[in-house]
Amino acid sequence: MKIPEHPILFMKSTASVQDPGEPIRIPRFLASDQVDYECELAVVIGRTCKNVSRENALDHVLGYTCANDVSARDWQIRLGGSQWCRGKTFDTFCPLGPWLVTRDEIPNPNALAIRTFLNGVPVQDSNTNDMIFDVPALISFLSGSTTLRPGTVILTGTPQGVGMAQKPSRWLQPGDAVEIDIEKIGTLRNPVVAET
């Protein structure tokens, strides 16, 4: 994709948040057969901020955790009217964890190895230094004329290797297991099941 001038934004509902070890549920009511994984660093805001400078952005961070920005690509691209929210906000589509690592333990969030394993096989292997927009830039942009309250979670984008880009594409299936591993944070594990 063409590199955007500004970060591309979408929202996830609170019902999309899923605990470590709990299942990612593939939608069957609004059915999708193109559910994908995306390893991402999650930034948790700890202090209310608005119009924050890039230089002061990290002062507002409580800490970091692992995220899987699960995405139904058919609803994101073809069925959702060009809006990304429908394809990214189904229940369980935002696993977070396994714990929060405070900002003082990660002075540079843009120097962390980040990987995804699907059924034990590595499918994404990168570093957060490869982000198009680094963490301070994201916080500064997102707080522009907008209040970010404590507890706000910012997902920072995924590296190459998503299932959609595989040849042939590799979509999540019931019985799969996804692991998101980020250096200095830990490993977020979730099984995959079909929605009942």
mmCIF file with all atom_site columns, C-alpha atoms in Angstrom:
data_model
loop_
_atom_site.group_PDB
_atom_site.id
_atom_site.type_symbol
_atom_site.label_atom_id
_atom_site.label_alt_id
_atom_site.label_comp_id
_atom_site.label_asym_id
_atom_site.label_entity_id
_atom_site.label_seq_id
_atom_site.pdbx_PDB_ins_code
_atom_site.Cartn_x
_atom_site.Cartn_y
_atom_site.Cartn_z
_atom_site.occupancy
_atom_site.B_iso_or_equiv
_atom_site.pdbx_formal_charge
_atom_site.auth_seq_id
_atom_site.auth_comp_id
_atom_site.auth_asym_id
_atom_site.auth_atom_id
_atom_site.pdbx_PDB_model_num
ATOM 1   C CA . MET A 1 1   ? 0.000   0.000   0.000  1.00 0.00 ? 1   MET A CA 1
ATOM 2   C CA . LYS A 1 2   ? 1.044   3.601   -0.527 1.00 0.00 ? 2   LYS A CA 1
ATOM 3   C CA . ILE A 1 3   ? 2.569   5.183   2.606  1.00 0.00 ? 3   ILE A CA 1
ATOM 4   C CA . PRO A 1 4   ? -0.084  7.558   4.019  1.00 0.00 ? 4   PRO A CA 1
ATOM 5   C CA . GLU A 1 5   ? 0.559   11.183  4.900  1.00 0.00 ? 5   GLU A CA 1
ATOM 6   C CA . HIS A 1 6   ? -1.139  10.648  8.284  1.00 0.00 ? 6   HIS A CA 1
ATOM 7   C CA . PRO A 1 7   ? -1.892  7.491   10.290 1.00 0.00 ? 7   PRO A CA 1
ATOM 8   C CA . ILE A 1 8   ? -4.961  5.547   9.145  1.00 0.00 ? 8   ILE A CA 1
ATOM 9   C CA . LEU A 1 9   ? -7.492  5.427   11.984 1.00 0.00 ? 9   LEU A CA 1
ATOM 10  C CA . PHE A 1 10  ? -10.256 3.075   13.047 1.00 0.00 ? 10  PHE A CA 1
ATOM 11  C CA . MET A 1 11  ? -11.917 2.281   16.368 1.00 0.00 ? 11  MET A CA 1
ATOM 12  C CA . LYS A 1 12  ? -12.451 -1.035  18.105 1.00 0.00 ? 12  LYS A CA 1
ATOM 13  C CA . SER A 1 13  ? -15.358 -1.522  20.499 1.00 0.00 ? 13  SER A CA 1
ATOM 14  C CA . THR A 1 14  ? -14.740 -2.504  24.110 1.00 0.00 ? 14  THR A CA 1
ATOM 15  C CA . ALA A 1 15  ? -16.461 -5.838  23.345 1.00 0.00 ? 15  ALA A CA 1
ATOM 16  C CA . SER A 1 16  ? -13.636 -6.656  20.931 1.00 0.00 ? 16  SER A CA 1
ATOM 17  C CA . VAL A 1 17  ? -11.141 -6.882  23.832 1.00 0.00 ? 17  VAL A CA 1
ATOM 18  C CA . GLN A 1 18  ? -10.206 -10.477 24.678 1.00 0.00 ? 18  GLN A CA 1
ATOM 19  C CA . ASP A 1 19  ? -8.178  -11.909 27.546 1.00 0.00 ? 19  ASP A CA 1
ATOM 20  C CA . PRO A 1 20  ? -4.951  -13.892 27.159 1.00 0.00 ? 20  PRO A CA 1
ATOM 21  C CA . GLY A 1 21  ? -5.716  -17.573 26.655 1.00 0.00 ? 21  GLY A CA 1
ATOM 22  C CA . GLU A 1 22  ? -9.340  -16.962 25.698 1.00 0.00 ? 22  GLU A CA 1
ATOM 23  C CA . PRO A 1 23  ? -10.585 -17.705 22.167 1.00 0.00 ? 23  PRO A CA 1
ATOM 24  C CA . ILE A 1 24  ? -10.731 -15.521 19.120 1.00 0.00 ? 24  ILE A CA 1
ATOM 25  C CA . ARG A 1 25  ? -14.211 -16.254 17.711 1.00 0.00 ? 25  ARG A CA 1
ATOM 26  C CA . ILE A 1 26  ? -14.618 -16.333 13.931 1.00 0.00 ? 26  ILE A CA 1
ATOM 27  C CA . PRO A 1 27  ? -17.919 -14.588 13.070 1.00 0.00 ? 27  PRO A CA 1
ATOM 28  C CA . ARG A 1 28  ? -20.720 -16.821 11.805 1.00 0.00 ? 28  ARG A CA 1
ATOM 29  C CA . PHE A 1 29  ? -23.781 -14.510 12.065 1.00 0.00 ? 29  PHE A CA 1
ATOM 30  C CA . LEU A 1 30  ? -22.113 -11.830 9.918  1.00 0.00 ? 30  LEU A CA 1
ATOM 31  C CA . ALA A 1 31  ? -19.989 -14.598 8.483  1.00 0.00 ? 31  ALA A CA 1
ATOM 32  C CA . SER A 1 32  ? -16.332 -14.166 7.549  1.00 0.00 ? 32  SER A CA 1
ATOM 33  C CA . ASP A 1 33  ? -13.972 -16.681 6.014  1.00 0.00 ? 33  ASP A CA 1
ATOM 34  C CA . GLN A 1 34  ? -11.078 -14.198 5.822  1.00 0.00 ? 34  GLN A CA 1
ATOM 35  C CA . VAL A 1 35  ? -10.090 -13.616 9.462  1.00 0.00 ? 35  VAL A CA 1
ATOM 36  C CA . ASP A 1 36  ? -6.475  -12.509 9.823  1.00 0.00 ? 36  ASP A CA 1
ATOM 37  C CA . TYR A 1 37  ? -3.915  -11.939 12.598 1.00 0.00 ? 37  TYR A CA 1
ATOM 38  C CA . GLU A 1 38  ? -1.842  -8.773  13.135 1.00 0.00 ? 38  GLU A CA 1
ATOM 39  C CA . CYS A 1 39  ? 0.822   -8.544  15.838 1.00 0.00 ? 39  CYS A CA 1
ATOM 40  C CA . GLU A 1 40  ? 1.006   -5.023  17.250 1.00 0.00 ? 40  GLU A CA 1
ATOM 41  C CA . LEU A 1 41  ? 2.529   -3.116  20.129 1.00 0.00 ? 41  LEU A CA 1
ATOM 42  C CA . ALA A 1 42  ? -0.268  -1.665  22.281 1.00 0.00 ? 42  ALA A CA 1
ATOM 43  C CA . VAL A 1 43  ? 0.318   1.650   24.066 1.00 0.00 ? 43  VAL A CA 1
ATOM 44  C CA . VAL A 1 44  ? -1.796  2.353   27.145 1.00 0.00 ? 44  VAL A CA 1
ATOM 45  C CA . ILE A 1 45  ? -2.350  6.017   28.009 1.00 0.00 ? 45  ILE A CA 1
ATOM 46  C CA . GLY A 1 46  ? -1.928  6.819   31.711 1.00 0.00 ? 46  GLY A CA 1
ATOM 47  C CA . ARG A 1 47  ? -2.519  10.589  31.870 1.00 0.00 ? 47  ARG A CA 1
ATOM 48  C CA . THR A 1 48  ? -5.182  12.643  30.122 1.00 0.00 ? 48  THR A CA 1
ATOM 49  C CA . CYS A 1 49  ? -3.672  14.389  27.134 1.00 0.00 ? 49  CYS A CA 1
ATOM 50  C CA . LYS A 1 50  ? -4.717  16.685  24.317 1.00 0.00 ? 50  LYS A CA 1
ATOM 51  C CA . ASN A 1 51  ? -2.594  18.458  21.686 1.00 0.00 ? 51  ASN A CA 1
ATOM 52  C CA . VAL A 1 52  ? 0.556   16.770  22.998 1.00 0.00 ? 52  VAL A CA 1
ATOM 53  C CA . SER A 1 53  ? 3.864   17.522  21.320 1.00 0.00 ? 53  SER A CA 1
ATOM 54  C CA . ARG A 1 54  ? 5.895   14.668  19.915 1.00 0.00 ? 54  ARG A CA 1
ATOM 55  C CA . GLU A 1 55  ? 8.641   15.524  22.410 1.00 0.00 ? 55  GLU A CA 1
ATOM 56  C CA . ASN A 1 56  ? 6.313   15.147  25.432 1.00 0.00 ? 56  ASN A CA 1
ATOM 57  C CA . ALA A 1 57  ? 4.166   12.286  24.132 1.00 0.00 ? 57  ALA A CA 1
ATOM 58  C CA . LEU A 1 58  ? 5.757   9.443   26.101 1.00 0.00 ? 58  LEU A CA 1
ATOM 59  C CA . ASP A 1 59  ? 5.164   11.344  29.370 1.00 0.00 ? 59  ASP A CA 1
ATOM 60  C CA . HIS A 1 60  ? 1.498   10.377  29.009 1.00 0.00 ? 60  HIS A CA 1
ATOM 61  C CA . VAL A 1 61  ? 2.090   6.629   28.612 1.00 0.00 ? 61  VAL A CA 1
ATOM 62  C CA . LEU A 1 62  ? 1.322   4.231   31.458 1.00 0.00 ? 62  LEU A CA 1
ATOM 63  C CA . GLY A 1 63  ? 2.835   1.222   29.713 1.00 0.00 ? 63  GLY A CA 1
ATOM 64  C CA . TYR A 1 64  ? 2.839   -1.296  26.896 1.00 0.00 ? 64  TYR A CA 1
ATOM 65  C CA . THR A 1 65  ? 1.375   -4.704  26.125 1.00 0.00 ? 65  THR A CA 1
ATOM 66  C CA . CYS A 1 66  ? 0.934   -7.131  23.235 1.00 0.00 ? 66  CYS A CA 1
ATOM 67  C CA . ALA A 1 67  ? -2.047  -6.843  20.907 1.00 0.00 ? 67  ALA A CA 1
ATOM 68  C CA . ASN A 1 68  ? -3.525  -8.906  18.116 1.00 0.00 ? 68  ASN A CA 1
ATOM 69  C CA . ASP A 1 69  ? -5.473  -6.625  15.778 1.00 0.00 ? 69  ASP A CA 1
ATOM 70  C CA . VAL A 1 70  ? -7.663  -9.441  14.452 1.00 0.00 ? 70  VAL A CA 1
ATOM 71  C CA . SER A 1 71  ? -9.291  -8.390  11.182 1.00 0.00 ? 71  SER A CA 1
ATOM 72  C CA . ALA A 1 72  ? -12.015 -9.876  8.987  1.00 0.00 ? 72  ALA A CA 1
ATOM 73  C CA . ARG A 1 73  ? -10.549 -8.793  5.652  1.00 0.00 ? 73  ARG A CA 1
ATOM 74  C CA . ASP A 1 74  ? -13.730 -9.446  3.668  1.00 0.00 ? 74  ASP A CA 1
ATOM 75  C CA . TRP A 1 75  ? -15.669 -7.056  5.967  1.00 0.00 ? 75  TRP A CA 1
ATOM 76  C CA . GLN A 1 76  ? -12.753 -4.612  6.137  1.00 0.00 ? 76  GLN A CA 1
ATOM 77  C CA . ILE A 1 77  ? -12.205 -4.343  2.384  1.00 0.00 ? 77  ILE A CA 1
ATOM 78  C CA . ARG A 1 78  ? -15.191 -5.605  0.371  1.00 0.00 ? 78  ARG A CA 1
ATOM 79  C CA . LEU A 1 79  ? -18.328 -5.884  2.538  1.00 0.00 ? 79  LEU A CA 1
ATOM 80  C CA . GLY A 1 80  ? -17.931 -3.002  4.990  1.00 0.00 ? 80  GLY A CA 1
ATOM 81  C CA . GLY A 1 81  ? -18.543 -0.063  2.671  1.00 0.00 ? 81  GLY A CA 1
ATOM 82  C CA . SER A 1 82  ? -14.828 0.910   2.727  1.00 0.00 ? 82  SER A CA 1
ATOM 83  C CA . GLN A 1 83  ? -15.035 1.444   6.504  1.00 0.00 ? 83  GLN A CA 1
ATOM 84  C CA . TRP A 1 84  ? -12.469 -0.556  8.485  1.00 0.00 ? 84  TRP A CA 1
ATOM 85  C CA . CYS A 1 85  ? -14.429 -0.642  11.762 1.00 0.00 ? 85  CYS A CA 1
ATOM 86  C CA . ARG A 1 86  ? -16.851 -3.464  10.861 1.00 0.00 ? 86  ARG A CA 1
ATOM 87  C CA . GLY A 1 87  ? -14.043 -5.846  9.922  1.00 0.00 ? 87  GLY A CA 1
ATOM 88  C CA . LYS A 1 88  ? -11.945 -5.026  12.981 1.00 0.00 ? 88  LYS A CA 1
ATOM 89  C CA . THR A 1 89  ? -14.447 -4.706  15.812 1.00 0.00 ? 89  THR A CA 1
ATOM 90  C CA . PHE A 1 90  ? -16.195 -8.067  16.060 1.00 0.00 ? 90  PHE A CA 1
ATOM 91  C CA . ASP A 1 91  ? -16.296 -9.538  19.582 1.00 0.00 ? 91  ASP A CA 1
ATOM 92  C CA . THR A 1 92  ? -12.886 -10.983 20.642 1.00 0.00 ? 92  THR A CA 1
ATOM 93  C CA . PHE A 1 93  ? -11.019 -9.212  17.799 1.00 0.00 ? 93  PHE A CA 1
ATOM 94  C CA . CYS A 1 94  ? -8.630  -7.362  20.148 1.00 0.00 ? 94  CYS A CA 1
ATOM 95  C CA . PRO A 1 95  ? -6.732  -9.784  22.382 1.00 0.00 ? 95  PRO A CA 1
ATOM 96  C CA . LEU A 1 96  ? -4.466  -7.865  24.790 1.00 0.00 ? 96  LEU A CA 1
ATOM 97  C CA . GLY A 1 97  ? -1.858  -8.991  27.312 1.00 0.00 ? 97  GLY A CA 1
ATOM 98  C CA . PRO A 1 98  ? -0.479  -11.005 28.938 1.00 0.00 ? 98  PRO A CA 1
ATOM 99  C CA . TRP A 1 99  ? 0.426   -8.082  31.195 1.00 0.00 ? 99  TRP A CA 1
ATOM 100 C CA . LEU A 1 100 ? 1.189   -4.378  31.183 1.00 0.00 ? 100 LEU A CA 1
ATOM 101 C CA . VAL A 1 101 ? 4.861   -3.380  31.287 1.00 0.00 ? 101 VAL A CA 1
ATOM 102 C CA . THR A 1 102 ? 5.324   0.147   32.639 1.00 0.00 ? 102 THR A CA 1
ATOM 103 C CA . ARG A 1 103 ? 6.953   2.898   30.607 1.00 0.00 ? 103 ARG A CA 1
ATOM 104 C CA . ASP A 1 104 ? 10.046  3.064   32.831 1.00 0.00 ? 104 ASP A CA 1
ATOM 105 C CA . GLU A 1 105 ? 10.910  -0.528  31.886 1.00 0.00 ? 105 GLU A CA 1
ATOM 106 C CA . ILE A 1 106 ? 10.733  0.242   28.146 1.00 0.00 ? 106 ILE A CA 1
ATOM 107 C CA . PRO A 1 107 ? 12.381  3.624   27.589 1.00 0.00 ? 107 PRO A CA 1
ATOM 108 C CA . ASN A 1 108 ? 12.275  3.192   23.785 1.00 0.00 ? 108 ASN A CA 1
ATOM 109 C CA . PRO A 1 109 ? 9.133   1.467   22.492 1.00 0.00 ? 109 PRO A CA 1
ATOM 110 C CA . ASN A 1 110 ? 10.516  1.699   18.954 1.00 0.00 ? 110 ASN A CA 1
ATOM 111 C CA . ALA A 1 111 ? 13.302  -0.842  19.505 1.00 0.00 ? 111 ALA A CA 1
ATOM 112 C CA . LEU A 1 112 ? 11.464  -4.086  20.277 1.00 0.00 ? 112 LEU A CA 1
ATOM 113 C CA . ALA A 1 113 ? 11.446  -7.388  18.405 1.00 0.00 ? 113 ALA A CA 1
ATOM 114 C CA . ILE A 1 114 ? 7.859   -8.340  17.494 1.00 0.00 ? 114 ILE A CA 1
ATOM 115 C CA . ARG A 1 115 ? 6.691   -11.694 16.125 1.00 0.00 ? 115 ARG A CA 1
ATOM 116 C CA . THR A 1 116 ? 3.618   -13.784 15.409 1.00 0.00 ? 116 THR A CA 1
ATOM 117 C CA . PHE A 1 117 ? 3.500   -17.563 15.551 1.00 0.00 ? 117 PHE A CA 1
ATOM 118 C CA . LEU A 1 118 ? 0.596   -19.441 13.978 1.00 0.00 ? 118 LEU A CA 1
ATOM 119 C CA . ASN A 1 119 ? 0.372   -23.008 15.291 1.00 0.00 ? 119 ASN A CA 1
ATOM 120 C CA . GLY A 1 120 ? 3.996   -22.654 16.401 1.00 0.00 ? 120 GLY A CA 1
ATOM 121 C CA . VAL A 1 121 ? 5.249   -21.509 12.982 1.00 0.00 ? 121 VAL A CA 1
ATOM 122 C CA . PRO A 1 122 ? 6.698   -17.967 12.696 1.00 0.00 ? 122 PRO A CA 1
ATOM 123 C CA . VAL A 1 123 ? 4.658   -15.851 10.259 1.00 0.00 ? 123 VAL A CA 1
ATOM 124 C CA . GLN A 1 124 ? 5.647   -12.299 11.274 1.00 0.00 ? 124 GLN A CA 1
ATOM 125 C CA . ASP A 1 125 ? 9.148   -11.329 12.431 1.00 0.00 ? 125 ASP A CA 1
ATOM 126 C CA . SER A 1 126 ? 10.089  -7.665  12.648 1.00 0.00 ? 126 SER A CA 1
ATOM 127 C CA . ASN A 1 127 ? 10.990  -4.817  14.992 1.00 0.00 ? 127 ASN A CA 1
ATOM 128 C CA . THR A 1 128 ? 9.006   -1.812  16.175 1.00 0.00 ? 128 THR A CA 1
ATOM 129 C CA . ASN A 1 129 ? 11.744  0.386   14.701 1.00 0.00 ? 129 ASN A CA 1
ATOM 130 C CA . ASP A 1 130 ? 10.140  -0.375  11.327 1.00 0.00 ? 130 ASP A CA 1
ATOM 131 C CA . MET A 1 131 ? 6.919   1.545   12.097 1.00 0.00 ? 131 MET A CA 1
ATOM 132 C CA . ILE A 1 132 ? 5.846   4.141   9.549  1.00 0.00 ? 132 ILE A CA 1
ATOM 133 C CA . PHE A 1 133 ? 4.803   6.417   12.447 1.00 0.00 ? 133 PHE A CA 1
ATOM 134 C CA . ASP A 1 134 ? 6.653   5.873   15.731 1.00 0.00 ? 134 ASP A CA 1
ATOM 135 C CA . VAL A 1 135 ? 4.901   5.865   19.124 1.00 0.00 ? 135 VAL A CA 1
ATOM 136 C CA . PRO A 1 136 ? 5.490   9.585   19.929 1.00 0.00 ? 136 PRO A CA 1
ATOM 137 C CA . ALA A 1 137 ? 4.186   10.586  16.487 1.00 0.00 ? 137 ALA A CA 1
ATOM 138 C CA . LEU A 1 138 ? 1.064   8.451   16.936 1.00 0.00 ? 138 LEU A CA 1
ATOM 139 C CA . ILE A 1 139 ? 0.261   9.910   20.354 1.00 0.00 ? 139 ILE A CA 1
ATOM 140 C CA . SER A 1 140 ? 0.826   13.458  19.129 1.00 0.00 ? 140 SER A CA 1
ATOM 141 C CA . PHE A 1 141 ? -1.410  12.919  16.087 1.00 0.00 ? 141 PHE A CA 1
ATOM 142 C CA . LEU A 1 142 ? -4.182  11.092  17.951 1.00 0.00 ? 142 LEU A CA 1
ATOM 143 C CA . SER A 1 143 ? -4.276  13.746  20.702 1.00 0.00 ? 143 SER A CA 1
ATOM 144 C CA . GLY A 1 144 ? -4.625  16.554  18.153 1.00 0.00 ? 144 GLY A CA 1
ATOM 145 C CA . SER A 1 145 ? -7.838  18.417  19.029 1.00 0.00 ? 145 SER A CA 1
ATOM 146 C CA . THR A 1 146 ? -8.895  15.158  20.733 1.00 0.00 ? 146 THR A CA 1
ATOM 147 C CA . THR A 1 147 ? -8.750  14.184  24.411 1.00 0.00 ? 147 THR A CA 1
ATOM 148 C CA . LEU A 1 148 ? -7.126  10.829  25.154 1.00 0.00 ? 148 LEU A CA 1
ATOM 149 C CA . ARG A 1 149 ? -8.191  9.630   28.594 1.00 0.00 ? 149 ARG A CA 1
ATOM 150 C CA . PRO A 1 150 ? -6.350  7.210   30.898 1.00 0.00 ? 150 PRO A CA 1
ATOM 151 C CA . GLY A 1 151 ? -6.991  3.656   29.767 1.00 0.00 ? 151 GLY A CA 1
ATOM 152 C CA . THR A 1 152 ? -7.047  4.562   26.068 1.00 0.00 ? 152 THR A CA 1
ATOM 153 C CA . VAL A 1 153 ? -5.268  1.805   24.137 1.00 0.00 ? 153 VAL A CA 1
ATOM 154 C CA . ILE A 1 154 ? -3.470  2.653   20.900 1.00 0.00 ? 154 ILE A CA 1
ATOM 155 C CA . LEU A 1 155 ? -2.541  -0.162  18.513 1.00 0.00 ? 155 LEU A CA 1
ATOM 156 C CA . THR A 1 156 ? 0.500   0.855   16.495 1.00 0.00 ? 156 THR A CA 1
ATOM 157 C CA . GLY A 1 157 ? 0.331   -1.085  13.221 1.00 0.00 ? 157 GLY A CA 1
ATOM 158 C CA . THR A 1 158 ? 1.534   -4.476  12.051 1.00 0.00 ? 158 THR A CA 1
ATOM 159 C CA . PRO A 1 159 ? 4.622   -5.568  10.107 1.00 0.00 ? 159 PRO A CA 1
ATOM 160 C CA . GLN A 1 160 ? 4.709   -7.704  6.972  1.00 0.00 ? 160 GLN A CA 1
ATOM 161 C CA . GLY A 1 161 ? 3.628   -11.317 7.088  1.00 0.00 ? 161 GLY A CA 1
ATOM 162 C CA . VAL A 1 162 ? -0.130  -11.091 7.676  1.00 0.00 ? 162 VAL A CA 1
ATOM 163 C CA . GLY A 1 163 ? -2.234  -13.954 6.350  1.00 0.00 ? 163 GLY A CA 1
ATOM 164 C CA . MET A 1 164 ? -3.807  -11.823 3.614  1.00 0.00 ? 164 MET A CA 1
ATOM 165 C CA . ALA A 1 165 ? -0.366  -11.302 2.033  1.00 0.00 ? 165 ALA A CA 1
ATOM 166 C CA . GLN A 1 166 ? 0.605   -14.998 2.002  1.00 0.00 ? 166 GLN A CA 1
ATOM 167 C CA . LYS A 1 167 ? 0.547   -16.826 -1.345 1.00 0.00 ? 167 LYS A CA 1
ATOM 168 C CA . PRO A 1 168 ? -2.013  -18.350 -1.075 1.00 0.00 ? 168 PRO A CA 1
ATOM 169 C CA . SER A 1 169 ? -3.676  -16.296 1.667  1.00 0.00 ? 169 SER A CA 1
ATOM 170 C CA . ARG A 1 170 ? -3.721  -18.019 5.071  1.00 0.00 ? 170 ARG A CA 1
ATOM 171 C CA . TRP A 1 171 ? -6.870  -17.249 7.066  1.00 0.00 ? 171 TRP A CA 1
ATOM 172 C CA . LEU A 1 172 ? -7.449  -18.201 10.709 1.00 0.00 ? 172 LEU A CA 1
ATOM 173 C CA . GLN A 1 173 ? -9.433  -21.415 11.184 1.00 0.00 ? 173 GLN A CA 1
ATOM 174 C CA . PRO A 1 174 ? -11.067 -23.053 14.203 1.00 0.00 ? 174 PRO A CA 1
ATOM 175 C CA . GLY A 1 175 ? -8.390  -25.104 15.941 1.00 0.00 ? 175 GLY A CA 1
ATOM 176 C CA . ASP A 1 176 ? -5.582  -22.636 15.194 1.00 0.00 ? 176 ASP A CA 1
ATOM 177 C CA . ALA A 1 177 ? -3.517  -21.009 17.926 1.00 0.00 ? 177 ALA A CA 1
ATOM 178 C CA . VAL A 1 178 ? -1.996  -17.545 17.594 1.00 0.00 ? 178 VAL A CA 1
ATOM 179 C CA . GLU A 1 179 ? 0.922   -16.229 19.655 1.00 0.00 ? 179 GLU A CA 1
ATOM 180 C CA . ILE A 1 180 ? 2.043   -12.587 19.626 1.00 0.00 ? 180 ILE A CA 1
ATOM 181 C CA . ASP A 1 181 ? 5.513   -12.171 21.132 1.00 0.00 ? 181 ASP A CA 1
ATOM 182 C CA . ILE A 1 182 ? 7.080   -8.774  21.888 1.00 0.00 ? 182 ILE A CA 1
ATOM 183 C CA . GLU A 1 183 ? 10.526  -8.332  23.376 1.00 0.00 ? 183 GLU A CA 1
ATOM 184 C CA . LYS A 1 184 ? 10.515  -7.162  27.032 1.00 0.00 ? 184 LYS A CA 1
ATOM 185 C CA . ILE A 1 185 ? 6.737   -7.741  27.261 1.00 0.00 ? 185 ILE A CA 1
ATOM 186 C CA . GLY A 1 186 ? 5.948   -11.416 26.772 1.00 0.00 ? 186 GLY A CA 1
ATOM 187 C CA . THR A 1 187 ? 3.740   -13.702 24.715 1.00 0.00 ? 187 THR A CA 1
ATOM 188 C CA . LEU A 1 188 ? -0.001  -13.320 24.145 1.00 0.00 ? 188 LEU A CA 1
ATOM 189 C CA . ARG A 1 189 ? -1.616  -16.677 23.267 1.00 0.00 ? 189 ARG A CA 1
ATOM 190 C CA . ASN A 1 190 ? -5.155  -17.219 21.972 1.00 0.00 ? 190 ASN A CA 1
ATOM 191 C CA . PRO A 1 191 ? -6.879  -20.242 20.419 1.00 0.00 ? 191 PRO A CA 1
ATOM 192 C CA . VAL A 1 192 ? -9.282  -19.797 17.503 1.00 0.00 ? 192 VAL A CA 1
ATOM 193 C CA . VAL A 1 193 ? -12.857 -21.135 17.510 1.00 0.00 ? 193 VAL A CA 1
ATOM 194 C CA . ALA A 1 194 ? -16.035 -20.558 15.519 1.00 0.00 ? 194 ALA A CA 1
ATOM 195 C CA . GLU A 1 195 ? -18.710 -18.278 16.930 1.00 0.00 ? 195 GLU A CA 1
ATOM 196 C CA . THR A 1 196 ? -21.573 -20.344 18.343 1.00 0.00 ? 196 THR A CA 1
#
